[in-house]
Phi, psi and omega in degrees: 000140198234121186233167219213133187224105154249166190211116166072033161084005181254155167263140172223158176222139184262143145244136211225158159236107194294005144186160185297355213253359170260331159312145165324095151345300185223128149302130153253090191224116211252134174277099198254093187315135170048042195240123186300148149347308199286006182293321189261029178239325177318291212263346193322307182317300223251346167292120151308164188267049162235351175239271201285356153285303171311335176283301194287297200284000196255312198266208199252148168217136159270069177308312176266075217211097202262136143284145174246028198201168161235156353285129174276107184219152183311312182287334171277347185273306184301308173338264170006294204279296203271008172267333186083011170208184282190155179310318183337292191281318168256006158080025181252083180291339192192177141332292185243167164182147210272116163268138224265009115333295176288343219026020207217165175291136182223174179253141180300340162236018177293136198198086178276031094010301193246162199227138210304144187245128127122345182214154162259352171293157143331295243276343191256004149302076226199111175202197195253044189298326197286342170285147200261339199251200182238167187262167171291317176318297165331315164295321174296304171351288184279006177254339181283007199040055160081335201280342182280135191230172214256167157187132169248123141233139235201179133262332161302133168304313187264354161296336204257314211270343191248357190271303199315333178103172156310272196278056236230152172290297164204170175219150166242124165250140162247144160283095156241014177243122193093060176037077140312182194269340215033069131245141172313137186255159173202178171208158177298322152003310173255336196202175208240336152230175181298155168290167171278058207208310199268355181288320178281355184270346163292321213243014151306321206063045165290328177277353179291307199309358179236020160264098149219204182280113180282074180280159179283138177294356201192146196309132168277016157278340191259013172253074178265019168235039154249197171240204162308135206262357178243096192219198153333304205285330177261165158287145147251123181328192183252115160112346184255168168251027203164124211250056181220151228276146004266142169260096192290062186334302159315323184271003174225032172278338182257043160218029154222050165050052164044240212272036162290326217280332170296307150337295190265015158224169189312350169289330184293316195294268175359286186316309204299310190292337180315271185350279164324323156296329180275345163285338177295310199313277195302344186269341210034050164270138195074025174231068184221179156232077093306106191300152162255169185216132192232143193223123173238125160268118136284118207250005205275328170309349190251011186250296202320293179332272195298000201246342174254309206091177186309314193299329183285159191294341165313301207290301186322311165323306186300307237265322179287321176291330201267336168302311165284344150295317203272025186243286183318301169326290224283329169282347159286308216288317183303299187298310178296297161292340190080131133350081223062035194208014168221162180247119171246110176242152169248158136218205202206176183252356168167140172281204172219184189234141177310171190267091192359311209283323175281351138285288199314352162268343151261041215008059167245160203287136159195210170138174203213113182300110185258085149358289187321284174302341155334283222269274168348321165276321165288002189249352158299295179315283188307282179332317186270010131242032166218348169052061182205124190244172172075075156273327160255129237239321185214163185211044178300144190012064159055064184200104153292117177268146163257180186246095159238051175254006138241011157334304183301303198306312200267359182062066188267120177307090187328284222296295171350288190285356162272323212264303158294326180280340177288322162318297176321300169310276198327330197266013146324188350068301187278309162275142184326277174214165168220134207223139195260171166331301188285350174282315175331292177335329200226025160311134174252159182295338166276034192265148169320132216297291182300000153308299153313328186274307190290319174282359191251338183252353184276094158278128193284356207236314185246348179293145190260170171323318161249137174255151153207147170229177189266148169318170184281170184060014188244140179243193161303156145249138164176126190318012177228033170229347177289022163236152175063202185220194184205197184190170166152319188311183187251003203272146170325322194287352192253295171316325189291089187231158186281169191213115150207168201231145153200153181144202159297117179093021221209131231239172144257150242033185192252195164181173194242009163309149190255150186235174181246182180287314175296342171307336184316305194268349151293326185291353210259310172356280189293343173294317174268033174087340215233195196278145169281142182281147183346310165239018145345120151250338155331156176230129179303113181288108181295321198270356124322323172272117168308000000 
């Protein structure tokens, strides 16, 4: 509620909540993995009114709704979205990013510290130690004494885990990768076992229950905001001759790594609401009036996403099916929760870019950068003047690490040996621009908008020594991007995502103002009342709250 105070002939205005018995039971805030703007104007026709039409005609639509930093990659997005400020701050630079200790690559939620719920993998090693600040959920923790309670769920690890925060009740993953178990997963990092709740819903076989055939929902004639369904541009599965519909799932899960292949269709997005509805049920969330914060990724649109790309009749398919899981949620939330008595925003952790070889067949400019062979030429390039090899050590989300314990050692000139390898990146074809470290760092506020993005995506402590970014439409080559798409850029096509609000306390309508991704977890604060996080930078979006 927004109440209005003058002082001195000025207006100031505060948000205040006249009592916790006023706030949203339950915060809902679902993450859609990889979904461009244009998902919801494209596919708008071919939608039911109960799931992403009930949001935009019932709610807020933030038409104009940017990443403000580079790399747009999942784990700096989910960070993102719900801490309210930039990789700069919460140190979630990438998926992965090389440590400059360790020497080696490490996962934004990787934590051997804690030990596995549900599995004997790695995958359940997993918790959000590596984020450095807290979430709005986190606050509501501490502004409830604990009482409000988290819950993250994802088919992703880091979907479930960096949005629920640090004191999160739990967060759930499924194992599903390298022939995983398909059962929901956890680490002591939140309990010391699993509930019995999620252990009978494992030894259900509900994910078993999606291995069947993945066919178009709805007659594929009427899928006219795609492109052709068997072409190029895609991956084939392992076992097919051809990446057009039907996809038998039972007859290609063991030469695609058993319940990956689920993962990788419009089913994970299924399975993830199953999950969710019995967490609501068994959490009894939101039926106190103490807000809970429930945090969901579908993460499956974006496995759809890199293996068709934008264009294909899959991603359209998914996107219709998943329209109808957010209908099956929103109608749960009314019977469980009450009708007017929860808060919802959808966005998203990052778009895409269409699949290079398909602009270049419609000649607009694009193409694919081989990293490797990069990084094999500058460190050639370095050895004939310095007769010193592997200077460079890694060249992870478009970031050269240098090696300088031999920088030190042969007494070599840093700035020199920046100066050279940045000349080397620039004479690429593909690449843009290059930019070293020490410059980012004195980046002025009046510095150019990808500038800004850079600086805003730049941790001084994790970052690596050189940045470069790629022309628009250019990703990585690596035999699993000539097919599909990829992301990380500062370009519309990564930024551009949908924003939308809806529930208690949430006003209808849009604009075309432009807003950022860190706006969220202040608007969702300030609705409740509470501190904002710890390294928010975000601004309350006002003309959203009721």
């Amino acid at each position: 509620m927004l109440k209005y105070f003058f002082l001195l002939g000025s207006l100031f205005f505060i948000t205040v909540s006249q009592s916790q018995n006023d706030n949203p039971k339950l915060i809902v805030g679902i993450v859609v993995d990889q979904m461009r703007y244009d998902y919801l104007t494209r596919f708008y026709n071919n939608y039911g009114e109960g799931g992403f039409k009930r949001i935009m005609n019932e709610g807020f639509n933030c038409k104009n709704n940017h990443f403000n930093y580079i790399p747009t990659k999942t784990g700096p997005g989910h960070a993102s979205i719900f801490t309210g400020t930039t990789p700069k701050h919460h140190g979630i630079i990438g998926n992965n990013w090389f440590d400059k200790e360790l020497k080696r690559d490490v996962n934004c939620v990787e934590d051997n510290s804690v030990t596995p719920l549900g599995t004997l993998s790695d995958d359940g090693k997993k918790s959000p130690v590596k984020m450095l600040v807290s979430t709005f959920a986190d606050e509501n923790r501490l502004f409830t004494q604990m009482k409000g309670i988290t819950i993250g769920i994802s088919v992703k690890r880091r979907g479930a885990i960096l949005p629920a925060g640090h004191t999160a009740n739990a967060a759930y993953w499924w194992d599903y990768d390298h022939n995983g178990t398909g059962h929901w997963i956890s680490s002591t990092f939140y309990m010391e076992e699993l509930p019995e709740w999620v252990t009978d819903f494992n030894n259900s076989k509900i994910a078993e229950s999606y291995f069947k055939t993945w066919n178009t929902l709805y007659d594929i004639n009427s899928y006219e905001d795609s492109g052709t369904d068997s072409n190029t541009y895609e991956r084939i599965f392992k076992g097919e001759k051809q990446s057009g519909f039907p996809h038998d799932l039972p007859k290609l899960k063991d030469k695609n790594d058993g319940f990956k292949i689920i993962a990788n269709s419009p089913f994970g997005n299924n399975l993830t609401t199953d999950f969710v509805l019995r967490a609501i049920k068994e959490e009894a969330l939101g039926k106190d009036n103490v807000t809970d914060v429930l945090t969901i990724s579908y993460s499956s649109t974006d496995k759809v996403g890199h293996d068709y790309g934008p264009n294909s009749k899959e991603v359209e398919d998914t996107y219709l099916r998943l329209d109808l899981e957010l209908e099956r949620l929103f109608k749960a939330l009314d019977n469980m929760v009450g009708k007017g008595e929860y808060t919802v925003f959808l966005t998203s952790d990052h778009g895409a870019p269409h699949v290079p070889s398909y602009l270049e067949d419609n000649k607009i400019p694009s193409g694919l950068f081989d990293l490797n062979a990069m990084l094999n030429d500058v460190n050639n390039l370095l050895y004939e003047q310095y007769k010193v090899s592997d200077l460079a050590l890694s060249r992870i989300n478009n970031q050269i690490y240098l090696d300088h314990q031999k920088i030190r050692e042969h007494n070599i000139d840093v700035q020199e040996l920046k100066t050279i390898v940045s000349r080397k990146l620039l004479a690429y074809k593909l690449i843009s621009n290059v930019y070293m470290t020490s410059a980012i760092n004195q980046f002025p506020e009046s510095s150019g908008y990808q500038e800004r993005m850079l600086f805003n995506g730049h941790n001084q402590k994790r970052s690596g020594d050189i940045l470069f970014t790629f022309n628009p439409e250019v990703f990585k080559d690596a035999p699993w991007n000539r097919t599909g798409t990829d992301h990380h850029s500062g370009y519309n096509y990564d930024t551009h995502v949908p924003l939308l609000f809806f529930g208690k306390g949430i006003k209808h309508g849009e604009t075309l103002t432009r807003t950022h991704i860190i706006d969220i977890a202040p608007t969702i604060s300030a609705l409740l009342g509470i501190s904002f996080p710890n390294a928010s930078i975000g601004q309350p979006l006002e003309f959203v709250i009721d």
